[in-house]
Tab-separated table of C-alpha atoms in Angstrom:
chain	number	residue	atom	x	y	z
A	25	MET	CA	8.508	-17.459	-26.416
A	26	LYS	CA	8.323	-14.083	-25.969
A	27	THR	CA	11.115	-11.603	-25.186
A	28	ILE	CA	12.449	-9.322	-22.412
A	29	ARG	CA	11.862	-6.753	-24.833
A	30	GLU	CA	8.462	-7.955	-26.155
A	31	ILE	CA	6.846	-7.269	-23.317
A	32	ARG	CA	5.597	-3.694	-21.433
A	33	ARG	CA	4.134	-4.593	-18.622
A	34	HIS	CA	4.680	-6.954	-15.913
A	35	PHE	CA	3.540	-8.298	-11.967
A	36	ALA	CA	5.942	-8.077	-10.417
A	37	SER	CA	4.896	-4.431	-8.988
A	38	ASP	CA	2.125	-1.271	-9.383
A	39	ASN	CA	5.841	0.237	-8.688
A	40	TYR	CA	6.739	-0.366	-12.298
A	41	ALA	CA	3.852	1.217	-13.297
A	42	GLY	CA	4.940	5.194	-14.848
A	43	ILE	CA	3.116	8.088	-14.148
A	44	CYS	CA	-0.627	8.410	-14.381
A	45	PRO	CA	-2.179	11.172	-17.935
A	46	GLU	CA	-3.576	13.583	-15.167
A	47	ALA	CA	-0.628	13.089	-12.658
A	48	TRP	CA	1.191	14.068	-15.043
A	49	ALA	CA	-0.753	16.507	-16.551
A	50	ALA	CA	-0.796	18.604	-13.122
A	51	LEU	CA	2.430	17.905	-13.001
A	52	ASP	CA	3.738	19.793	-16.386
A	53	LYS	CA	1.560	22.331	-14.919
A	54	ALA	CA	3.113	23.799	-11.627
A	55	ASN	CA	6.568	23.210	-13.783
A	56	ARG	CA	6.093	26.920	-14.283
A	57	ASP	CA	7.462	30.360	-13.460
A	58	HIS	CA	8.887	30.447	-9.784
A	59	VAL	CA	6.847	29.130	-7.049
A	60	VAL	CA	7.031	29.826	-3.141
A	61	SER	CA	8.503	26.125	-1.780
A	62	TYR	CA	8.756	24.357	1.391
A	63	GLY	CA	5.560	24.011	0.822
A	64	ASP	CA	3.420	27.542	0.911
A	65	ASP	CA	2.438	27.309	-1.494
A	66	PRO	CA	-0.834	27.163	-3.861
A	67	TRP	CA	-0.371	23.912	-5.197
A	68	THR	CA	0.305	21.844	-2.097
A	69	ALA	CA	-2.536	24.326	-0.266
A	70	ARG	CA	-5.458	22.979	-3.514
A	71	ALA	CA	-3.805	19.179	-2.904
A	72	ALA	CA	-4.942	19.358	1.344
A	73	ASP	CA	-7.842	21.102	0.860
A	74	LEU	CA	-8.572	18.304	-1.935
A	75	ILE	CA	-7.858	15.041	0.985
A	76	ARG	CA	-9.988	17.116	3.124
A	77	ASP	CA	-12.262	17.230	0.536
A	78	VAL	CA	-12.561	13.108	-0.278
A	79	PHE	CA	-12.270	12.687	3.372
A	80	GLU	CA	-15.124	15.390	4.630
A	81	MET	CA	-13.586	15.945	7.854
A	82	HIS	CA	-11.037	19.059	8.653
A	83	CYS	CA	-7.566	16.521	8.620
A	84	GLU	CA	-4.059	17.578	8.773
A	85	VAL	CA	-2.515	16.796	6.083
A	86	PHE	CA	1.994	16.760	5.080
A	87	PHE	CA	3.193	15.660	1.778
A	88	VAL	CA	6.655	12.961	1.269
A	89	PHE	CA	8.446	11.263	-0.356
A	90	ASN	CA	6.742	7.591	-0.350
A	91	GLY	CA	5.441	5.048	2.512
A	92	THR	CA	8.607	4.724	4.441
A	93	ALA	CA	8.073	7.736	5.617
A	94	ALA	CA	4.973	8.289	5.670
A	95	ASN	CA	4.032	4.845	7.720
A	96	SER	CA	7.480	5.158	10.060
A	97	LEU	CA	7.364	9.003	10.647
A	98	ALA	CA	3.076	8.621	11.224
A	99	LEU	CA	3.629	5.636	13.891
A	100	ALA	CA	6.668	7.700	16.175
A	101	SER	CA	4.277	10.026	16.450
A	102	THR	CA	1.137	7.732	18.510
A	103	GLY	CA	4.033	7.461	21.587
A	104	GLN	CA	6.620	7.519	23.616
A	105	SER	CA	10.318	4.916	22.625
A	106	TYR	CA	9.384	2.880	25.013
A	107	HIS	CA	5.275	2.161	24.278
A	108	SER	CA	4.853	-0.836	21.197
A	109	ILE	CA	3.529	-1.145	17.968
A	110	LEU	CA	0.752	-4.171	16.953
A	111	CYS	CA	0.265	-5.231	13.518
A	112	HIS	CA	-0.564	-7.905	11.750
A	113	GLU	CA	2.341	-10.301	11.581
A	114	ILE	CA	2.875	-9.845	7.287
A	115	ALA	CA	2.626	-6.170	8.078
A	116	HIS	CA	4.147	-4.148	5.729
A	117	VAL	CA	6.110	-2.527	9.034
A	118	GLU	CA	7.079	-5.090	10.107
A	119	THR	CA	8.460	-6.999	6.676
A	120	ASP	CA	9.273	-4.505	4.500
A	121	GLU	CA	10.933	-1.304	5.474
A	122	CYS	CA	13.544	-2.471	7.484
A	123	GLY	CA	13.464	-0.991	10.779
A	124	ALA	CA	12.427	2.532	10.012
A	125	PRO	CA	9.082	2.684	12.654
A	126	GLU	CA	11.225	1.468	15.101
A	127	PHE	CA	15.047	4.243	14.190
A	128	PHE	CA	12.623	6.758	13.743
A	129	SER	CA	10.366	5.971	16.395
A	130	ASN	CA	13.983	6.381	18.749
A	131	GLY	CA	13.122	2.433	19.311
A	132	MET	CA	8.840	1.388	19.734
A	133	LYS	CA	8.459	-2.818	19.031
A	134	VAL	CA	6.499	-4.491	17.131
A	135	LEU	CA	5.234	-7.123	17.970
A	136	GLN	CA	2.760	-8.774	15.320
A	137	ILE	CA	-0.958	-10.059	16.027
A	138	LYS	CA	-1.561	-13.660	13.667
A	139	GLY	CA	-5.202	-13.203	11.271
A	140	SER	CA	-6.045	-14.763	8.162
A	141	ASP	CA	-5.955	-13.864	4.731
A	142	GLY	CA	-3.240	-11.650	5.305
A	143	LYS	CA	-6.159	-8.851	7.941
A	144	MET	CA	-5.316	-9.177	11.817
A	145	ASP	CA	-7.792	-11.001	14.693
A	146	PRO	CA	-8.795	-8.130	17.114
A	147	ALA	CA	-9.339	-10.648	19.249
A	148	GLY	CA	-4.810	-10.854	19.534
A	149	ILE	CA	-5.061	-7.138	19.762
A	150	GLU	CA	-6.286	-8.286	23.400
A	151	ARG	CA	-3.766	-10.234	24.301
A	152	ALA	CA	-1.217	-8.853	23.517
A	153	VAL	CA	-2.307	-5.772	25.340
A	154	THR	CA	-3.490	-7.829	28.354
A	155	LYS	CA	-0.384	-10.572	28.099
A	156	ARG	CA	1.329	-9.171	30.599
A	157	SER	CA	1.375	-5.277	32.504
A	158	ASP	CA	4.647	-4.284	34.273
A	159	ILE	CA	7.704	-2.299	33.409
A	160	HIS	CA	9.832	-5.075	31.164
A	161	TYR	CA	7.349	-5.097	29.075
A	162	PRO	CA	6.778	-2.578	25.501
A	163	LYS	CA	3.724	-0.981	26.866
A	164	PRO	CA	1.236	-1.191	23.634
A	165	ARG	CA	0.208	2.604	22.701
A	166	ALA	CA	-0.925	2.059	19.176
A	167	VAL	CA	-2.470	-0.912	16.005
A	168	SER	CA	-1.542	-0.573	12.893
A	169	VAL	CA	-3.743	-2.250	9.927
A	170	THR	CA	-2.968	-2.565	5.526
A	171	GLN	CA	-5.578	-1.503	3.341
A	172	ALA	CA	-5.410	-3.352	1.196
A	173	SER	CA	-3.452	-5.847	2.649
A	174	GLU	CA	-0.228	-7.950	1.860
A	175	VAL	CA	-1.541	-10.647	0.086
A	176	GLY	CA	-4.403	-8.224	-1.663
A	177	THR	CA	-7.656	-8.175	0.483
A	178	VAL	CA	-9.476	-5.880	1.579
A	179	TYR	CA	-10.993	-4.832	5.842
A	180	SER	CA	-14.193	-4.212	5.615
A	181	ALA	CA	-16.162	-1.387	6.963
A	182	ASP	CA	-17.834	-3.621	10.297
A	183	GLU	CA	-13.943	-5.559	9.965
A	184	LEU	CA	-12.175	-2.050	11.822
A	185	LYS	CA	-15.056	-1.181	13.659
A	186	ALA	CA	-14.178	-3.912	15.781
A	187	ILE	CA	-11.021	-3.734	16.061
A	188	TRP	CA	-10.988	0.244	16.492
A	189	ALA	CA	-13.582	-1.399	19.403
A	190	LYS	CA	-10.434	-2.701	20.723
A	191	THR	CA	-8.796	-0.229	20.490
A	192	LYS	CA	-10.973	1.903	22.224
A	193	GLN	CA	-10.970	-0.578	24.825
A	194	PHE	CA	-7.216	-0.302	25.268
A	195	GLY	CA	-6.550	3.912	24.952
A	196	LEU	CA	-5.000	2.367	21.624
A	197	THR	CA	-3.946	4.800	18.993
A	198	LEU	CA	-4.805	3.455	15.411
A	199	HIS	CA	-2.735	3.849	12.097
A	200	MET	CA	-3.190	3.205	8.728
A	201	ASP	CA	-0.841	1.432	6.041
A	202	GLY	CA	-2.661	2.862	2.726
A	203	ALA	CA	-0.027	2.086	0.619
A	204	ARG	CA	-3.202	1.135	-2.010
A	205	PHE	CA	-6.216	2.881	-0.030
A	206	ALA	CA	-7.417	3.788	-3.026
A	207	ASN	CA	-8.066	0.733	-4.286
A	208	ALA	CA	-9.369	-0.436	-1.103
A	209	VAL	CA	-12.064	2.101	-1.442
A	210	ALA	CA	-12.316	1.195	-5.785
A	211	SER	CA	-13.243	-2.758	-3.893
A	212	LEU	CA	-16.095	-1.590	-1.060
A	213	GLY	CA	-18.149	0.879	-2.636
A	214	VAL	CA	-17.965	3.070	0.583
A	215	LYS	CA	-16.623	6.345	1.187
A	216	PRO	CA	-13.847	7.014	2.068
A	217	LYS	CA	-14.499	8.833	5.400
A	218	GLU	CA	-16.259	5.088	5.750
A	219	ILE	CA	-13.529	3.258	6.334
A	220	THR	CA	-10.991	5.913	7.762
A	221	TRP	CA	-12.232	8.151	10.440
A	222	GLN	CA	-15.297	6.699	10.649
A	223	ALA	CA	-14.158	3.311	11.471
A	224	GLY	CA	-12.201	5.046	14.560
A	225	VAL	CA	-8.730	6.005	12.706
A	226	ASP	CA	-6.723	8.099	13.545
A	227	VAL	CA	-4.287	8.575	10.950
A	228	LEU	CA	-3.898	7.546	7.165
A	229	CYS	CA	-0.638	7.228	5.313
A	230	PHE	CA	-2.362	7.832	1.577
A	231	GLY	CA	-0.991	6.390	-1.320
A	232	GLY	CA	-0.066	7.632	-4.324
A	233	THR	CA	2.655	6.453	-5.147
A	234	LYS	CA	1.188	3.467	-6.416
A	235	ASN	CA	-1.641	4.748	-7.623
A	236	GLY	CA	-0.216	6.473	-10.442
A	237	THR	CA	1.578	9.592	-8.941
A	238	HIS	CA	5.613	9.654	-9.627
A	239	VAL	CA	6.385	9.860	-5.557
A	240	GLY	CA	5.136	11.529	-2.793
A	241	ASP	CA	2.552	9.679	-0.153
A	242	ALA	CA	0.348	12.227	2.031
A	243	VAL	CA	0.408	11.261	6.439
A	244	VAL	CA	-3.802	11.964	6.768
A	245	PHE	CA	-4.266	12.886	11.017
A	246	PHE	CA	-8.028	13.037	11.971
A	247	LYS	CA	-6.854	12.750	15.186
A	248	ARG	CA	-5.589	16.712	14.788
A	249	GLU	CA	-3.375	16.907	18.017
A	250	LEU	CA	-1.525	13.329	16.419
A	251	ALA	CA	-0.717	16.040	14.139
A	252	GLU	CA	1.740	18.852	16.628
A	253	GLU	CA	5.500	19.294	15.839
A	254	PHE	CA	4.766	16.699	13.257
A	255	ASP	CA	6.465	19.112	10.713
A	256	PHE	CA	9.359	19.453	12.477
A	257	ARG	CA	9.588	15.497	12.999
A	258	CYS	CA	8.925	15.620	8.881
A	259	LYS	CA	11.834	18.299	8.539
A	260	GLN	CA	14.863	15.903	10.896
A	261	ALA	CA	14.391	12.962	8.362
A	262	GLY	CA	14.586	14.370	5.752
A	263	GLN	CA	11.507	14.382	4.408
A	264	LEU	CA	9.896	18.470	4.333
A	265	CYS	CA	10.643	18.955	0.631
A	266	SER	CA	11.823	22.107	-0.700
A	267	LYS	CA	10.233	22.130	-3.696
A	268	MET	CA	6.522	20.467	-2.152
A	269	ARG	CA	4.493	21.346	-5.697
A	270	PHE	CA	6.331	18.433	-7.074
A	271	LEU	CA	4.989	16.337	-4.566
A	272	SER	CA	0.794	17.846	-4.396
A	273	ALA	CA	0.806	19.179	-8.094
A	274	PRO	CA	-0.145	15.149	-9.168
A	275	TRP	CA	-2.059	14.473	-5.839
A	276	VAL	CA	-4.015	18.076	-7.259
A	277	GLY	CA	-4.233	15.801	-11.111
A	278	LEU	CA	-5.400	12.342	-8.934
A	279	LEU	CA	-8.344	14.022	-7.030
A	280	GLU	CA	-9.362	16.955	-8.783
A	281	ASP	CA	-11.697	15.021	-11.058
A	282	GLY	CA	-12.323	11.045	-9.433
A	283	ALA	CA	-8.780	9.461	-11.279
A	284	TRP	CA	-7.587	7.855	-7.429
A	285	LEU	CA	-10.880	5.502	-7.652
A	286	ARG	CA	-10.494	5.541	-11.307
A	287	ARG	CA	-7.909	4.300	-11.867
A	288	ALA	CA	-7.289	2.286	-8.253
A	289	GLY	CA	-10.861	0.596	-9.903
A	290	HIS	CA	-9.434	-0.488	-13.316
A	291	ALA	CA	-6.560	-2.182	-11.721
A	292	ASN	CA	-8.304	-4.019	-9.795
A	293	ALA	CA	-10.465	-5.139	-13.072
A	294	MET	CA	-7.710	-6.183	-13.971
A	295	ALA	CA	-6.697	-8.326	-11.304
A	296	ARG	CA	-9.944	-10.145	-11.262
A	297	ARG	CA	-9.578	-10.718	-14.682
A	298	LEU	CA	-6.219	-12.496	-14.347
A	299	HIS	CA	-8.292	-14.045	-11.634
A	300	ASP	CA	-11.042	-15.056	-14.172
A	301	GLY	CA	-8.937	-16.526	-16.130
A	302	LEU	CA	-5.271	-18.304	-13.943
A	303	LYS	CA	-8.921	-20.112	-11.392
A	304	GLU	CA	-9.617	-22.519	-14.847
A	305	ILE	CA	-5.990	-23.723	-14.776
A	306	PRO	CA	-6.224	-26.791	-13.076
A	307	GLU	CA	-2.493	-26.990	-12.319
A	308	VAL	CA	-3.019	-23.343	-11.135
A	309	LYS	CA	-4.812	-22.546	-6.867
A	310	ILE	CA	-5.762	-19.354	-6.259
A	311	LEU	CA	-4.201	-18.435	-2.415
A	312	PHE	CA	-5.833	-15.488	-1.303
A	313	PRO	CA	-8.905	-13.799	-2.058
A	314	THR	CA	-8.897	-11.593	-5.137
A	315	GLN	CA	-10.397	-8.339	-3.348
A	316	ALA	CA	-7.046	-5.123	-4.901
A	317	ASN	CA	-4.780	-5.229	-7.499
A	318	ALA	CA	-3.425	-8.591	-6.194
A	319	VAL	CA	-3.383	-12.047	-7.151
A	320	PHE	CA	-1.741	-14.669	-5.408
A	321	ALA	CA	-1.590	-18.166	-7.101
A	322	GLU	CA	0.692	-20.417	-6.839
A	323	LEU	CA	1.990	-22.000	-9.918
A	324	PRO	CA	3.814	-25.398	-10.257
A	325	PRO	CA	8.196	-24.181	-10.065
A	326	TYR	CA	9.184	-25.411	-13.386
A	327	VAL	CA	5.944	-23.100	-14.552
A	328	ILE	CA	7.841	-20.118	-12.878
A	329	VAL	CA	10.962	-20.489	-14.598
A	330	ALA	CA	10.063	-20.730	-17.708
A	331	LEU	CA	7.403	-17.367	-17.706
A	332	ARG	CA	10.510	-15.569	-16.087
A	333	GLN	CA	12.914	-16.902	-19.153
A	334	ALA	CA	10.318	-15.721	-21.166
A	335	GLY	CA	10.944	-12.366	-19.694
A	336	TRP	CA	7.653	-11.954	-17.761
A	337	LYS	CA	8.568	-10.210	-13.664
A	338	PHE	CA	6.252	-11.277	-10.988
A	339	TYR	CA	7.711	-11.615	-7.104
A	340	THR	CA	7.548	-15.125	-4.994
A	341	PHE	CA	8.694	-14.186	-1.879
A	342	ILE	CA	5.877	-11.743	-1.107
A	343	GLY	CA	2.744	-12.381	2.102
A	344	GLN	CA	2.536	-15.697	2.556
A	345	GLY	CA	4.243	-17.684	-0.176
A	346	GLY	CA	3.360	-18.249	-3.755
A	347	CYS	CA	3.389	-15.497	-6.597
A	348	ARG	CA	2.588	-12.236	-5.870
A	349	LEU	CA	0.434	-11.097	-9.249
A	350	MET	CA	-0.116	-6.978	-9.430
A	351	CYS	CA	-1.724	-5.158	-11.899
A	352	ALA	CA	-1.448	-1.434	-11.892
A	353	TRP	CA	-3.598	1.148	-13.536
A	354	ASP	CA	-2.587	0.624	-16.795
A	355	THR	CA	-2.140	-2.734	-17.375
A	356	SER	CA	-4.698	-3.875	-19.796
A	357	GLU	CA	-6.509	-6.244	-20.776
A	358	GLU	CA	-3.430	-7.525	-23.535
A	359	ASP	CA	-0.987	-8.099	-21.020
A	360	VAL	CA	-3.105	-10.156	-18.769
A	361	ASP	CA	-4.910	-13.102	-21.545
A	362	CYS	CA	-0.800	-12.615	-22.805
A	363	PHE	CA	0.371	-13.622	-19.756
A	364	VAL	CA	-2.573	-16.591	-18.942
A	365	ALA	CA	-1.998	-17.174	-22.375
A	366	ASP	CA	1.995	-17.642	-22.089
A	367	LEU	CA	1.036	-19.828	-18.777
A	368	LYS	CA	-1.140	-22.257	-20.378
A	369	ARG	CA	1.205	-22.742	-22.985
A	370	LEU	CA	4.446	-22.829	-21.125
A	371	LEU	CA	2.853	-26.021	-18.568
A	372	ILE	CA	2.499	-28.178	-21.543
A	373	ASP	CA	5.587	-27.010	-23.432
A	374	ALA	CA	8.638	-26.102	-20.330
A	375	PRO	CA	10.807	-28.865	-19.323
A	376	LYS	CA	9.074	-30.252	-15.630
A	377	GLU	CA	13.211	-30.186	-14.478
A	378	VAL	CA	14.021	-27.925	-12.740
A	379	SER	CA	16.854	-26.708	-10.231
A	380	VAL	CA	16.270	-25.752	-6.318
A	381	GLY	CA	16.112	-22.581	-5.565
A	382	VAL	CA	15.904	-21.022	-9.279
A	383	ALA	CA	12.395	-20.296	-9.225
A	384	ASP	CA	12.898	-17.257	-5.915
A	385	HIS	CA	14.555	-14.889	-7.476
A	386	ARG	CA	14.033	-12.559	-5.067
A	387	LYS	CA	17.025	-9.722	-7.515
A	388	LEU	CA	13.200	-9.135	-8.918
């Protein structure tokens, strides 16, 4: 049986992965001599211009430390404290931000919308907006979509336009949590603009951390008036990095030769390989379509325990149930094949009796 030391890469999170070579090389170049601080440096200017090139639009770009800050500050810029934000019931901004969107917006309430496969039902937007219009109800002002979703599915351009139609109808701002936006673009094979501003997205939180940077996500305002005084909002929230080049330089490395898409495409390919390996096992049930870099599967509880005892790390409490198996930019075919082989072996060899609750391990 494998030990923890022998397993170098896991399936718990793409956050486990290190910095990809392109980002690392740019970071190394930025770590020379003295450079102007607080974002007035050539690396930050270059990274922002490269993002504008990617989206083929003159958008406003800001770099913050992480996705929680990006989402929370972006959503706070969409309205007032008495407004509300509509999102899918398992969206990250609802389930995994520790109330940060409400905190940084001084009280905007997050309202949940249902939808299959982790994606919002546009009809739910209308129901939430028309449910009440009295002064006692937090008036909807923004819609937040997660691309790719919390269960690894991807919104098509047409699906986003259907949501956009509802936001236009009711005068709402459309925010996109793009922690795995690169994986969505690679999956759909579209131009980034086709699933952002051309589909009605007003502000995107463009994830870099899960795509190969060490830290730092970008807030991209396509509706530029929303960015008014956003720099002050970032400063107040402790998100203005004095040595900003260390947030922005890795983006230069990712974007200059298209590494951001190649790395995301590789992670997606490893997820498809994992999906294909698992779907052939009768005891395994695939729970959602594998469209980005995650596979959600239902495994027998005793096998979950045995896999963890063998050293594998993965989550069992994210999304809508099952085991989340996440591939990263550095996941290899060997990693996937070893996991599938261990799973097959343990289905036969592992003890069938497990203690209640042992299979969850939320601390991993």
